[in-house]
PDB file of C-alpha atoms in Angstrom:
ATOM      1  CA  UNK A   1     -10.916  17.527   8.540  1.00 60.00           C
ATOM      2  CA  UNK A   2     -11.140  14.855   5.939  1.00 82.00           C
ATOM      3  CA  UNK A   3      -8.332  12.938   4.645  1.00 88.00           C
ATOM      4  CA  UNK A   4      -8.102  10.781   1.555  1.00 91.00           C
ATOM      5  CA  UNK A   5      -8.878   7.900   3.048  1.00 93.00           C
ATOM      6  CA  UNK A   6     -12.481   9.033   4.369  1.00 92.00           C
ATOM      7  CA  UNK A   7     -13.399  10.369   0.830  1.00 94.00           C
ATOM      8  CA  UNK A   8     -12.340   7.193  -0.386  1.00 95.00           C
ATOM      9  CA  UNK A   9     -14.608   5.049   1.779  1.00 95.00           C
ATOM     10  CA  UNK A  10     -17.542   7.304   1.175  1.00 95.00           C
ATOM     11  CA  UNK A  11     -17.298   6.530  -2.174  1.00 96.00           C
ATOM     12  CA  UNK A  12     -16.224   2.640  -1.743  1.00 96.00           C
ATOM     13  CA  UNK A  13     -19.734   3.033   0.199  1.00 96.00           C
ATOM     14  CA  UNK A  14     -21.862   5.013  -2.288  1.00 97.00           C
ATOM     15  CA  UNK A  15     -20.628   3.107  -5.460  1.00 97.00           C
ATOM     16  CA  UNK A  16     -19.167   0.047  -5.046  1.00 96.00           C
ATOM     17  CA  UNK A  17     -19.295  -1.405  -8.035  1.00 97.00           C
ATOM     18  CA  UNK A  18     -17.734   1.379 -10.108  1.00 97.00           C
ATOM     19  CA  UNK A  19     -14.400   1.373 -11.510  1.00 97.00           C
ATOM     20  CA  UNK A  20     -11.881   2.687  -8.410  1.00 95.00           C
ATOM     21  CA  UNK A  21      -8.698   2.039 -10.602  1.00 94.00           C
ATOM     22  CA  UNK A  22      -7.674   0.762 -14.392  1.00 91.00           C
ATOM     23  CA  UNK A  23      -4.484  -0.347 -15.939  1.00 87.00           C
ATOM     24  CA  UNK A  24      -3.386  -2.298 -19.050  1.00 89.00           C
ATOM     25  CA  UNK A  25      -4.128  -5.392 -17.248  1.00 85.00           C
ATOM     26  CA  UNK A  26      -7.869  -4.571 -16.358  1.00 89.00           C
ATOM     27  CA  UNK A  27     -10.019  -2.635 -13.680  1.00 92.00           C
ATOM     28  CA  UNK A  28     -10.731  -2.545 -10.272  1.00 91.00           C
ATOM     29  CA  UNK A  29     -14.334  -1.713  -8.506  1.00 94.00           C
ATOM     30  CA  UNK A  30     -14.456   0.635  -5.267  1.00 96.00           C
ATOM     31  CA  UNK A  31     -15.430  -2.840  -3.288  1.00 94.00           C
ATOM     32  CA  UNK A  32     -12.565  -4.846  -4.482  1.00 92.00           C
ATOM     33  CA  UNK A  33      -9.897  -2.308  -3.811  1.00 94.00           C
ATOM     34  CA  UNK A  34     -11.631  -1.710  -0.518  1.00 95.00           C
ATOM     35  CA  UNK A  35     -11.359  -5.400   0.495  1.00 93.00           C
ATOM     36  CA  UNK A  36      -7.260  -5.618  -0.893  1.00 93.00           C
ATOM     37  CA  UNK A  37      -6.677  -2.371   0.986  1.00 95.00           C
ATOM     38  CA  UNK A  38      -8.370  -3.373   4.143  1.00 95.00           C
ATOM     39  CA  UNK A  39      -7.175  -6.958   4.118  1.00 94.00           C
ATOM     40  CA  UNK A  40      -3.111  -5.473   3.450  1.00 95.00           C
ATOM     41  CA  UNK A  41      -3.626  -2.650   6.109  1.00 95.00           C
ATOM     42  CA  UNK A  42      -4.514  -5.511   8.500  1.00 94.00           C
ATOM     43  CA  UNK A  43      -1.216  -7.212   7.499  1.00 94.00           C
ATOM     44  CA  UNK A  44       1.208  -4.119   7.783  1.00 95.00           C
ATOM     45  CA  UNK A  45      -0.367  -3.499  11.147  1.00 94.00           C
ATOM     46  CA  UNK A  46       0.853  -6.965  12.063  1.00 92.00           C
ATOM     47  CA  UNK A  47       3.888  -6.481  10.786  1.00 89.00           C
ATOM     48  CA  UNK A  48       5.239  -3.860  12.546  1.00 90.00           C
ATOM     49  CA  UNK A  49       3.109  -4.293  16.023  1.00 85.00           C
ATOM     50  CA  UNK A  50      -0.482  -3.318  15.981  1.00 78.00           C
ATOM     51  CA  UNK A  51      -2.587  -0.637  15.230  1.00 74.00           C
ATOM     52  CA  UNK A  52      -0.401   1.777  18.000  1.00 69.00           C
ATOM     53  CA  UNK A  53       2.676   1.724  15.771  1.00 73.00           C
ATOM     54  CA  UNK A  54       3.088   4.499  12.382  1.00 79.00           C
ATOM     55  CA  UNK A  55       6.010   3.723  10.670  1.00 91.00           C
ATOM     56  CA  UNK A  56       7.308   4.607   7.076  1.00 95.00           C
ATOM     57  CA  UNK A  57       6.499   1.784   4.645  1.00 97.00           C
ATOM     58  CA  UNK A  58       8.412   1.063   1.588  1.00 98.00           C
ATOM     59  CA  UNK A  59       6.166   0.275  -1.329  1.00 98.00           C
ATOM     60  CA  UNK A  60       8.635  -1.686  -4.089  1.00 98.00           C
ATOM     61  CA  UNK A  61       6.072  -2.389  -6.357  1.00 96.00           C
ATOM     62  CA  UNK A  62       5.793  -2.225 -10.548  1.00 93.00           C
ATOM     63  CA  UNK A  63       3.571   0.597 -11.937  1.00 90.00           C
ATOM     64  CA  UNK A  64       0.087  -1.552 -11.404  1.00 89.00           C
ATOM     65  CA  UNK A  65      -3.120  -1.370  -9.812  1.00 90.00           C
ATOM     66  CA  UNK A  66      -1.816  -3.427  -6.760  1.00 90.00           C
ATOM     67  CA  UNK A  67       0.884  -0.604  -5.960  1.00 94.00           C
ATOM     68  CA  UNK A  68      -2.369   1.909  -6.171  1.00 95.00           C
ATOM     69  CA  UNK A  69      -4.158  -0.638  -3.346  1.00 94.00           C
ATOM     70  CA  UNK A  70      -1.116  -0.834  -1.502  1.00 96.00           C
ATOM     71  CA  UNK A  71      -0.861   3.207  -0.984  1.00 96.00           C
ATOM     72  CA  UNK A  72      -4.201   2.937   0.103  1.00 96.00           C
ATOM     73  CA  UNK A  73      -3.265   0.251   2.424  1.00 96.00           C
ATOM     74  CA  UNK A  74       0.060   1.920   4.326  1.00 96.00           C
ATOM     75  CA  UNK A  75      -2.451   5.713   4.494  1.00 95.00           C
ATOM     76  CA  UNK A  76      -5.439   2.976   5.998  1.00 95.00           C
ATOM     77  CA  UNK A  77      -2.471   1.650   8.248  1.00 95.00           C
ATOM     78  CA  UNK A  78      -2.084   4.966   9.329  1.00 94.00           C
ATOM     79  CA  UNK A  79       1.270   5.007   8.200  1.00 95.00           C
ATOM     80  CA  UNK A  80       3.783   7.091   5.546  1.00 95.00           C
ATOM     81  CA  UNK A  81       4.009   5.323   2.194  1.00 97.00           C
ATOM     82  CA  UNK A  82       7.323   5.463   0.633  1.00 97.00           C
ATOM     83  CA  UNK A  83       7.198   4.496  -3.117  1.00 97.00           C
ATOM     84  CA  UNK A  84      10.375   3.535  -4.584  1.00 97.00           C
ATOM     85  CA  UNK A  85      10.754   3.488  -8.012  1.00 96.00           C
ATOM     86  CA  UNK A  86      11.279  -0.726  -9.025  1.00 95.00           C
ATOM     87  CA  UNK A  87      13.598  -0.211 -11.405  1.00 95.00           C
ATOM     88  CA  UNK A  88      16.107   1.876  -9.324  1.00 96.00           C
ATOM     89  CA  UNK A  89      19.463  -0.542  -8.319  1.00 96.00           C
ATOM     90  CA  UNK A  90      19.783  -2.535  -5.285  1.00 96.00           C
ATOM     91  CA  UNK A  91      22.160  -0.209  -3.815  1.00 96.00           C
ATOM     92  CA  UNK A  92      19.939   2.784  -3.955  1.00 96.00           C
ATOM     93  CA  UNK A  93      16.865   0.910  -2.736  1.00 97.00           C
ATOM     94  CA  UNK A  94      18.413  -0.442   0.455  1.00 96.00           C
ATOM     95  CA  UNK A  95      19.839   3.243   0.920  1.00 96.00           C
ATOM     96  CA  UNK A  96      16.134   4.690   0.839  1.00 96.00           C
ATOM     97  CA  UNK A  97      15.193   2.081   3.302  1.00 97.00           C
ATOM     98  CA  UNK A  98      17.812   3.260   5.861  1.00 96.00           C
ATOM     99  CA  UNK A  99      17.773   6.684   5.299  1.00 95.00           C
ATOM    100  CA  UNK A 100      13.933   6.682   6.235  1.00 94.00           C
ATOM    101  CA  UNK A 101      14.218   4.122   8.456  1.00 95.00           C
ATOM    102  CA  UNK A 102      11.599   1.836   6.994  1.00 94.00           C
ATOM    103  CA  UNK A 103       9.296   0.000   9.241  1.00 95.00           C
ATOM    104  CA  UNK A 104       8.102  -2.582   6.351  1.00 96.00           C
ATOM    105  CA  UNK A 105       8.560  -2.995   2.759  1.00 97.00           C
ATOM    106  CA  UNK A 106       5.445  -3.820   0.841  1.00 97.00           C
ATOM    107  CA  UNK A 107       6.973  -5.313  -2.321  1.00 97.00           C
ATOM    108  CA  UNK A 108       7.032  -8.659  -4.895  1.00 95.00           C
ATOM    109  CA  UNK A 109       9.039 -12.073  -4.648  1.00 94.00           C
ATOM    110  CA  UNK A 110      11.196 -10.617  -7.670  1.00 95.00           C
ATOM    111  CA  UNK A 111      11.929  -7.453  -6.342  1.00 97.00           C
ATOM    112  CA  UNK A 112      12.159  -8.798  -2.336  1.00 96.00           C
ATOM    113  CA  UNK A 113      15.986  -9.171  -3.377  1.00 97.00           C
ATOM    114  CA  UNK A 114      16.312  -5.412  -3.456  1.00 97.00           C
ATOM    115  CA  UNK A 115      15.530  -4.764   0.271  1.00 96.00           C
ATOM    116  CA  UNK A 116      17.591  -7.722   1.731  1.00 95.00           C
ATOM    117  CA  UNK A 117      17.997  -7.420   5.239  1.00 94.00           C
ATOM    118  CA  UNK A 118      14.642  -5.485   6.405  1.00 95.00           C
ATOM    119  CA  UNK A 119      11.413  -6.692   7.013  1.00 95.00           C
ATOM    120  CA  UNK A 120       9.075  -7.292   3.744  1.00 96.00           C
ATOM    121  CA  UNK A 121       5.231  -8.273   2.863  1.00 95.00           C
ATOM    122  CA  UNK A 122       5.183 -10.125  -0.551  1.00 94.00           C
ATOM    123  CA  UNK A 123       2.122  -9.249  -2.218  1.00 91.00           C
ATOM    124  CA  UNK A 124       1.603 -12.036  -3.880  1.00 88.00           C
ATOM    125  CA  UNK A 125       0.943 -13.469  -0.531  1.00 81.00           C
ATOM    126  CA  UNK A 126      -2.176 -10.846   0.446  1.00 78.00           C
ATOM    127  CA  UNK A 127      -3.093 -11.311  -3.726  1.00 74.00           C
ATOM    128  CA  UNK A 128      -3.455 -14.492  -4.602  1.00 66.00           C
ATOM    129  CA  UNK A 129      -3.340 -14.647  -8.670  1.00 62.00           C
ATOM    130  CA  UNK A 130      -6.911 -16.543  -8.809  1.00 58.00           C
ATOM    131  CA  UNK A 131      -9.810 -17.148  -6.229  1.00 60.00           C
ATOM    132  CA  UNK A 132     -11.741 -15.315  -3.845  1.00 75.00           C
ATOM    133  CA  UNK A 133     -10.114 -11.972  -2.698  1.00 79.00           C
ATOM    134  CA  UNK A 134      -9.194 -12.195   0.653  1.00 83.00           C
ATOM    135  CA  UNK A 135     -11.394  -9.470   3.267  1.00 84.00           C
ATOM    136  CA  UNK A 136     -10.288  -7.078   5.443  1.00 85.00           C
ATOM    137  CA  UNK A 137     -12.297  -5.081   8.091  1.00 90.00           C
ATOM    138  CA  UNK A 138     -13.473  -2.575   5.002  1.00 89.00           C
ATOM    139  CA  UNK A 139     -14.260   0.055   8.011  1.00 90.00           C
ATOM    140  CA  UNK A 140     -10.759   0.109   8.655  1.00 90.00           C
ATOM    141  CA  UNK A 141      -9.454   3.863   8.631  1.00 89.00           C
ATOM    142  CA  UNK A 142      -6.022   4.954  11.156  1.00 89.00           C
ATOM    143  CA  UNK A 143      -5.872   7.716   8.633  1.00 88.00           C
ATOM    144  CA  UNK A 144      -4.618  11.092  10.567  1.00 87.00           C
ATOM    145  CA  UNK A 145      -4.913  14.438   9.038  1.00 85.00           C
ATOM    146  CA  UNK A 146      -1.726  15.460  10.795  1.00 85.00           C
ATOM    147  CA  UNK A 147       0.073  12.696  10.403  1.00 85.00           C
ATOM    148  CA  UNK A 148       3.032  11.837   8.032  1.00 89.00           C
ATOM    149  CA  UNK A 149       1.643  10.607   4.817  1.00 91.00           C
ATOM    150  CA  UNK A 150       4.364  10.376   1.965  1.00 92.00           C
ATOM    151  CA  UNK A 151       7.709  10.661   1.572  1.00 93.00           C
ATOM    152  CA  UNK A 152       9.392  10.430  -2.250  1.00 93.00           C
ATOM    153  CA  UNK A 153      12.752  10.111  -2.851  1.00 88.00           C
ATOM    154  CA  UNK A 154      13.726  11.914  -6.168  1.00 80.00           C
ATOM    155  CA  UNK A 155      17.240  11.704  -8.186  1.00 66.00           C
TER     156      UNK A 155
END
């Protein structure tokens, strides 16, 4: 069985320098979004103990290309992603995180506020704003049919 992650890399393989993802701010080619995923799927791992852990991980993140890289990340990861909405209050962010019990939330320095007192991975860190993209191991795929994939959280 194939998940989204496999079709993915077959076609970050077949055509990588096609447009993978576009937003008001630009596009995206298969091999860049390939590289961010791999390279941020190498840092969740870390941060929540290796490539034997799955947790649920929090993605805090505007409406943007990187939160599209970063779902591709946590499902690389072989973990749940949990989008939360960025412009929801404080007080209902850091209830999302408990009630799932969030391993990791993937989110920015302006939002990192929100999700005081659990474990977060700035993006801006793994994205710098200019230079060379940093490289993860693009083969990179903990991707489990069976396994958890997404949780939302509606009103």
């Amino acid at each position: 069985m194939s998940t989204v992650i496999h079709q993915f890399l077959e076609q970050a393989e077949r055509n990588p320098a096609h447009v993978a993802v576009l937003d008001i701010q630009g596009a995206i080619t298969y091999d860049r979004m390939n590289n961010l995923s791999a390279y941020l799927a190498e840092r969740i791992l870390e941060g929540i103990g290796g490539k034997d852990c799955r947790g649920r991980i929090a993605l805090l993140l505007p409406r943007s290309k990187a939160f599209v890289v970063a779902q591709f990340a946590v499902l690389r990861a072989g973990c749940a992603v949990v989008p939360i909405d960025a412009e929801y209050p404080a007080e209902r962010v850091r209830l999302i995180l408990e009630d799932v019990g969030c391993a990791l939330c993937v989110t920015t320095a302006d939002l990192a506020e929100k999700a005081a007192g659990y474990p977060v991975l700035r993006i801006e860190e793994i994205f710098p704003e200019s230079g060379n993209d940093p490289k993860g191991d693009k083969t990179l795929n903990l991707s489990d049919p069976d396994a958890e994939g997404y949780i939302l959280y509606t009103s």
